[in-house]
XYZ file of C-alpha atoms in Angstrom:
435
model
C -67.336 -57.870 89.699
C -67.386 -54.516 90.952
C -65.395 -51.943 88.489
C -64.512 -48.526 89.551
C -66.539 -45.738 88.043
C -64.669 -44.533 84.805
C -62.369 -47.818 84.932
C -63.028 -50.861 82.316
C -63.897 -53.929 83.390
C -61.866 -57.169 83.099
C -61.999 -58.814 79.646
C -65.394 -60.299 79.073
C -65.192 -63.467 76.717
C -67.429 -63.354 73.555
C -68.901 -66.509 72.029
C -69.974 -66.663 68.581
C -73.626 -65.423 68.695
C -75.615 -63.589 71.162
C -73.534 -62.380 74.321
C -75.776 -60.320 77.271
C -73.109 -58.032 79.508
C -75.164 -56.626 82.363
C -74.131 -53.531 84.350
C -75.875 -53.082 87.807
C -75.676 -49.698 89.257
C -76.438 -49.642 93.126
C -77.126 -46.090 94.862
C -75.752 -44.924 97.707
C -78.488 -45.858 99.856
C -77.368 -49.500 99.093
C -80.997 -50.228 97.940
C -81.900 -48.481 95.132
C -80.379 -50.329 91.879
C -80.561 -49.685 87.929
C -79.456 -52.291 85.474
C -78.239 -51.882 81.953
C -77.863 -54.779 79.360
C -75.520 -54.776 76.370
C -76.104 -57.584 73.639
C -72.897 -58.297 72.067
C -73.484 -60.333 68.864
C -70.263 -61.845 67.637
C -70.073 -62.953 64.100
C -69.230 -66.550 63.057
C -65.730 -67.135 61.720
C -65.308 -66.821 57.635
C -61.864 -68.574 57.757
C -61.700 -71.309 54.965
C -57.893 -71.937 55.026
C -56.138 -75.227 55.617
C -53.130 -74.878 57.884
C -51.459 -78.218 56.228
C -52.504 -80.695 53.303
C -50.603 -83.972 53.131
C -50.897 -86.941 50.798
C -49.890 -90.496 51.647
C -48.226 -90.769 47.946
C -45.757 -88.655 46.524
C -45.349 -84.982 47.450
C -47.324 -81.749 46.726
C -46.264 -79.581 43.953
C -45.794 -76.908 44.667
C -45.090 -76.957 48.389
C -48.195 -76.508 50.657
C -49.017 -72.887 51.658
C -52.720 -71.988 53.067
C -53.421 -69.586 50.160
C -52.376 -71.943 47.057
C -55.287 -74.078 46.171
C -54.188 -76.025 43.155
C -51.394 -78.988 43.555
C -50.070 -81.793 41.366
C -48.673 -85.096 42.669
C -46.849 -88.083 40.376
C -46.785 -91.555 41.481
C -45.711 -94.675 39.632
C -48.172 -97.174 38.480
C -47.715 -99.451 41.355
C -49.426 -96.925 43.314
C -53.040 -97.892 43.318
C -54.468 -95.551 45.870
C -53.775 -92.576 48.092
C -55.206 -90.761 51.197
C -55.289 -86.878 52.082
C -55.052 -85.411 55.608
C -56.193 -81.930 55.773
C -55.584 -79.823 58.723
C -57.756 -76.820 59.452
C -56.560 -73.175 60.187
C -59.871 -72.749 62.102
C -61.035 -76.102 63.899
C -64.821 -74.613 63.871
C -64.618 -75.186 59.964
C -65.654 -78.026 58.367
C -63.455 -80.230 55.597
C -64.730 -82.773 53.207
C -62.163 -85.024 50.814
C -64.192 -85.843 47.913
C -67.433 -84.962 49.410
C -66.685 -87.080 52.620
C -66.458 -85.272 55.848
C -62.900 -85.733 57.353
C -61.892 -84.914 60.806
C -58.782 -82.181 60.703
C -55.695 -83.844 60.917
C -56.845 -87.067 60.046
C -56.139 -88.991 56.990
C -59.117 -89.640 54.673
C -60.414 -93.030 53.274
C -58.006 -94.651 50.479
C -58.759 -93.142 47.262
C -58.445 -95.551 44.232
C -56.064 -94.091 41.454
C -56.512 -94.956 37.764
C -53.699 -94.791 35.219
C -53.474 -90.668 34.242
C -54.844 -87.860 36.054
C -56.863 -88.169 39.319
C -58.563 -84.839 40.787
C -59.079 -85.103 44.596
C -61.251 -82.250 45.777
C -60.786 -80.726 49.780
C -63.492 -78.522 50.363
C -63.371 -76.236 53.619
C -66.691 -74.639 54.868
C -66.096 -72.025 57.303
C -67.836 -71.644 60.478
C -70.427 -69.034 58.971
C -71.593 -71.983 57.099
C -70.930 -69.842 53.968
C -67.818 -69.148 52.972
C -65.717 -71.927 51.442
C -62.534 -72.653 49.765
C -61.679 -75.593 47.533
C -58.036 -77.133 47.020
C -57.355 -79.466 44.364
C -54.882 -82.145 44.086
C -54.136 -83.439 40.534
C -52.597 -87.110 41.092
C -50.967 -88.612 37.895
C -50.695 -92.190 37.866
C -48.005 -93.300 35.737
C -49.132 -96.096 32.859
C -47.416 -99.739 33.370
C -44.092 -100.357 32.118
C -44.717 -104.033 32.452
C -43.948 -105.674 29.137
C -44.021 -109.261 30.506
C -46.060 -112.319 28.967
C -47.546 -114.477 31.627
C -47.764 -117.509 29.045
C -46.691 -118.496 25.559
C -48.199 -121.452 24.037
C -47.344 -122.940 20.251
C -50.076 -124.709 18.707
C -47.603 -127.711 18.000
C -44.571 -128.975 19.690
C -43.392 -127.682 23.125
C -41.289 -124.731 24.124
C -37.805 -125.586 25.268
C -36.939 -124.346 27.973
C -40.296 -124.168 29.678
C -41.803 -120.757 29.480
C -40.940 -118.120 32.228
C -41.660 -114.581 31.997
C -38.043 -113.635 32.320
C -36.952 -116.088 29.514
C -37.433 -114.330 25.994
C -35.869 -117.210 23.957
C -37.182 -120.521 23.037
C -37.016 -123.181 20.481
C -39.225 -125.785 19.106
C -38.453 -128.648 16.668
C -41.576 -130.003 14.289
C -41.713 -132.848 11.713
C -41.550 -131.921 8.167
C -45.485 -132.475 7.982
C -45.897 -129.521 10.121
C -46.518 -126.813 7.588
C -47.734 -124.065 10.060
C -48.486 -123.229 13.526
C -50.306 -120.613 15.937
C -49.078 -118.947 18.824
C -50.871 -117.765 21.548
C -49.332 -114.838 23.697
C -50.991 -113.937 26.975
C -49.903 -110.869 28.826
C -49.249 -110.242 32.403
C -50.672 -106.629 32.493
C -54.001 -106.598 30.841
C -53.322 -102.872 29.359
C -50.069 -104.107 27.420
C -50.572 -104.842 23.870
C -48.920 -107.934 21.793
C -48.047 -108.496 18.118
C -47.008 -111.889 16.853
C -44.677 -111.349 13.413
C -45.884 -107.932 13.611
C -49.687 -108.404 13.540
C -51.628 -107.603 16.677
C -53.237 -110.430 18.778
C -55.469 -110.380 21.211
C -54.204 -111.486 24.693
C -54.985 -114.979 25.391
C -56.228 -115.705 21.648
C -54.111 -117.519 18.921
C -52.328 -115.718 16.315
C -53.498 -116.440 12.674
C -51.499 -119.466 10.901
C -47.710 -118.779 10.566
C -46.352 -120.761 7.306
C -42.868 -122.934 8.261
C -40.486 -123.350 5.955
C -38.064 -126.302 6.142
C -35.400 -125.399 8.535
C -35.280 -122.351 11.191
C -38.297 -120.133 11.074
C -38.165 -117.312 13.821
C -41.454 -116.160 15.214
C -41.161 -112.819 17.066
C -43.892 -111.950 19.721
C -43.406 -108.108 20.949
C -45.326 -106.757 23.830
C -45.475 -102.995 24.455
C -46.382 -102.017 27.875
C -49.176 -99.447 28.659
C -46.799 -96.706 28.747
C -46.132 -97.142 24.824
C -42.540 -96.950 25.407
C -41.192 -100.251 27.229
C -41.181 -103.594 24.820
C -39.976 -106.657 25.378
C -39.492 -109.409 22.408
C -39.938 -113.026 22.907
C -38.550 -115.062 19.979
C -39.543 -118.815 19.147
C -37.200 -120.620 16.555
C -39.150 -123.046 15.069
C -37.133 -125.865 13.077
C -38.908 -127.912 10.684
C -37.460 -131.015 9.796
C -36.759 -131.827 5.966
C -38.740 -134.340 4.287
C -37.386 -137.613 4.403
C -35.119 -138.510 1.367
C -37.174 -140.241 -1.499
C -36.177 -143.450 -2.567
C -35.563 -143.536 -6.435
C -36.035 -146.559 -8.588
C -35.365 -145.947 -12.456
C -36.970 -148.741 -14.758
C -36.945 -149.904 -18.115
C -39.545 -151.843 -19.708
C -41.338 -152.179 -22.839
C -45.221 -153.388 -23.067
C -45.591 -155.895 -25.841
C -48.975 -154.385 -27.448
C -47.491 -150.833 -27.669
C -44.034 -151.723 -28.978
C -43.356 -150.187 -32.460
C -39.761 -151.233 -32.883
C -36.136 -149.614 -32.406
C -36.478 -149.164 -28.519
C -39.567 -147.055 -28.918
C -43.383 -147.687 -28.175
C -46.671 -145.586 -29.259
C -47.754 -142.389 -27.795
C -50.557 -144.388 -26.314
C -51.813 -141.404 -23.834
C -51.951 -138.884 -26.630
C -53.691 -141.341 -29.031
C -56.246 -142.142 -26.387
C -56.992 -138.735 -24.917
C -55.505 -136.255 -27.767
C -53.916 -134.072 -25.235
C -51.090 -135.794 -23.100
C -47.367 -135.424 -24.094
C -46.426 -137.633 -26.893
C -43.688 -138.932 -25.095
C -46.056 -140.702 -22.443
C -47.189 -144.089 -22.631
C -49.383 -144.795 -19.713
C -49.421 -144.621 -15.772
C -48.108 -147.593 -13.767
C -48.401 -148.546 -10.091
C -44.893 -149.818 -9.045
C -44.497 -151.886 -5.617
C -41.770 -152.737 -3.647
C -42.243 -156.020 -1.883
C -40.543 -157.582 1.012
C -37.642 -159.986 -0.012
C -38.882 -162.570 2.245
C -42.387 -162.133 3.278
C -43.483 -160.394 -0.197
C -45.551 -157.971 2.095
C -46.026 -154.720 0.395
C -43.565 -152.243 1.608
C -44.151 -149.104 -0.539
C -46.072 -147.971 -3.521
C -45.888 -145.199 -5.994
C -47.397 -144.149 -9.487
C -44.907 -143.433 -12.293
C -45.319 -142.526 -16.182
C -43.820 -144.877 -18.780
C -42.551 -143.050 -21.514
C -42.322 -144.304 -25.385
C -38.734 -144.894 -24.812
C -39.242 -147.736 -22.161
C -37.914 -145.426 -19.418
C -40.035 -144.696 -16.059
C -38.758 -142.995 -12.929
C -40.088 -144.026 -9.890
C -40.165 -142.042 -6.637
C -41.007 -143.384 -3.407
C -41.585 -140.541 -0.750
C -41.417 -142.855 2.375
C -37.891 -143.372 1.717
C -38.067 -147.142 2.123
C -34.567 -148.598 2.346
C -33.534 -152.435 2.037
C -33.914 -155.364 -0.116
C -37.205 -155.488 -2.233
C -38.883 -157.154 -4.989
C -40.232 -154.613 -7.764
C -43.594 -155.166 -9.003
C -45.219 -153.329 -11.915
C -48.845 -153.025 -13.160
C -50.891 -150.951 -15.228
C -53.322 -150.833 -18.299
C -53.662 -154.261 -19.607
C -50.026 -155.227 -18.988
C -49.573 -158.730 -16.926
C -48.294 -157.875 -13.546
C -44.512 -158.491 -13.741
C -42.241 -158.729 -10.776
C -38.085 -158.515 -10.956
C -36.323 -161.705 -11.070
C -34.882 -161.227 -7.819
C -34.939 -158.427 -4.774
C -33.068 -155.429 -5.362
C -31.336 -152.918 -3.280
C -33.327 -149.470 -2.719
C -32.091 -146.957 -0.597
C -30.324 -143.297 -0.616
C -28.740 -144.351 -4.118
C -30.854 -144.655 -6.971
C -31.474 -147.906 -8.529
C -31.789 -148.522 -11.918
C -33.072 -151.938 -13.229
C -33.672 -152.984 -16.817
C -36.600 -155.522 -17.547
C -36.041 -155.125 -21.395
C -32.471 -156.500 -22.060
C -33.059 -160.293 -20.985
C -36.057 -162.493 -20.267
C -34.510 -163.532 -17.078
C -34.813 -160.161 -15.688
C -38.562 -160.900 -15.022
C -39.550 -163.348 -12.281
C -39.569 -166.931 -13.930
C -38.613 -165.251 -17.236
C -42.081 -164.193 -17.580
C -41.621 -161.745 -20.745
C -42.237 -161.862 -24.488
C -39.388 -161.003 -27.012
C -40.750 -158.203 -29.128
C -37.401 -157.363 -31.031
C -33.475 -158.697 -31.157
C -32.393 -158.252 -27.726
C -35.654 -156.733 -26.536
C -38.159 -158.096 -24.293
C -41.600 -156.836 -23.074
C -44.329 -157.298 -20.509
C -47.191 -159.599 -21.930
C -50.528 -157.459 -23.050
C -53.989 -158.471 -22.643
C -54.954 -158.796 -18.942
C -57.772 -156.378 -19.397
C -59.642 -157.525 -16.090
C -56.163 -157.288 -14.212
C -56.561 -160.662 -12.365
C -53.308 -161.665 -13.089
C -54.445 -164.034 -16.130
C -54.949 -163.531 -19.733
C -58.088 -165.384 -20.649
C -61.550 -165.764 -21.769
C -62.573 -163.384 -18.587
C -60.833 -160.418 -20.478
C -63.025 -161.005 -23.921
C -66.516 -159.686 -22.504
C -65.223 -155.945 -22.256
C -62.994 -156.263 -25.153
C -65.827 -157.626 -27.591
C -68.205 -155.175 -26.360
C -65.552 -152.250 -27.043
C -65.176 -153.386 -30.601
C -68.875 -153.815 -31.328
C -69.154 -150.377 -30.038
C -66.319 -149.158 -31.866
C -65.078 -147.521 -28.612
C -62.180 -145.243 -28.526
C -60.492 -142.977 -25.839
C -58.898 -144.100 -22.694
C -59.627 -147.351 -22.559
C -57.613 -150.736 -21.203
C -59.251 -152.628 -24.154
C -57.065 -150.587 -26.531
C -54.604 -153.491 -26.400
C -52.486 -151.926 -29.271
C -52.496 -148.416 -28.060
C -53.647 -146.523 -31.460
C -56.751 -145.081 -29.569
C -59.383 -147.357 -31.189
C -60.918 -150.312 -30.036
C -61.189 -152.719 -32.924
C -60.216 -156.211 -34.593
C -56.413 -155.147 -34.568
C -56.531 -155.570 -30.760
C -57.413 -158.957 -30.748
C -53.972 -160.529 -32.129
C -52.047 -160.185 -29.102
C -55.037 -161.196 -26.661
C -55.867 -164.301 -28.802
C -51.965 -165.359 -28.804
C -51.456 -164.627 -24.974
C -54.962 -166.601 -24.340
C -54.046 -169.548 -26.215
C -50.454 -169.612 -24.249
C -52.261 -169.192 -21.182
C -49.969 -166.071 -20.132
C -50.221 -165.126 -16.644
C -48.619 -163.194 -13.662
C -45.519 -165.040 -12.128
C -44.078 -163.974 -8.766
C -42.832 -165.957 -5.706
């Protein structure tokens, strides 16, 4: 372009780098020329600022300004990622978010957020390739406040109502035979913790065994959320049924070989073992038999006392009309004369005051108005006969002592004095009578 001498040219745009400006002078003759060149080198920009910085979740604190490089953002636990949108002041600069180049004014890829502090860096490199500026955003994701269970299972019984995360109170009924149980809680949020009856339990794993008393037992399951503050308590009230009421039968009976007189028997157990209570005679098996089929309904073991008393407890709580059959030691198994009513009210039955209390009056008189069970059935086959003699004679020959069914008179020693009752009952062909 022609420029008047001494007058500035029009503005000449300068690109970054070298710019050659030529000035050509043409002489008056119109032919002669001279060219002057000016090379103008324009430096690259060193601008490293952003004109804006935006996050998709939450708001920067403090508000954005180009010269402030450190920011914080708080987000809820439900926010699991965020994006960052940086806008360059100088469009010729380059910007990277967490090391990845991002176009100015465009959102970065989603950045995953852990619970707690997450540092996001935005690095601006100026056009000169040397100057840089780093903006940091610390995004704090809140811990979960989820204190729910996704499942709750008891080792025995079923929850009522059926489990739901929002329902916190349940009941279970178990039989008396259930003496303990475990509880398996599963948390909804994997970072929550859970305690059963104040003891920490791993999610999805059973607790230790919890003892159950008869009646109501409250089991608490406390979930503490990841935030360490939020809790939820689930309760299971486990009702353990009481034991069935036992049926009680109080008997009175004497054993022929042990009877001393005046309503007392020898302290047979003490005589035989030297350690038992002096009021004990022997352990007896007591059966309740069906009144018409005679089938065994219930059985128990009871200790006969020297005064003839014997308290029999049937834990299965049978109720109805039953024959009573008693055996033990060398006594002849004896049944009650008739079926007796057994149930909630204790039954008292005295075999000793009249012979007819035993079936077919199968009893021996041992004193005035006192009747006893026959002795001498050593092998308990229901008959006193020669088959009982083998063990008796062997123990007599060996002068045996101790806890022996051949000790017919209960003095602790097997000798000839035990044969008296045995011989009489063998001669009389004594046997067990029953329906």
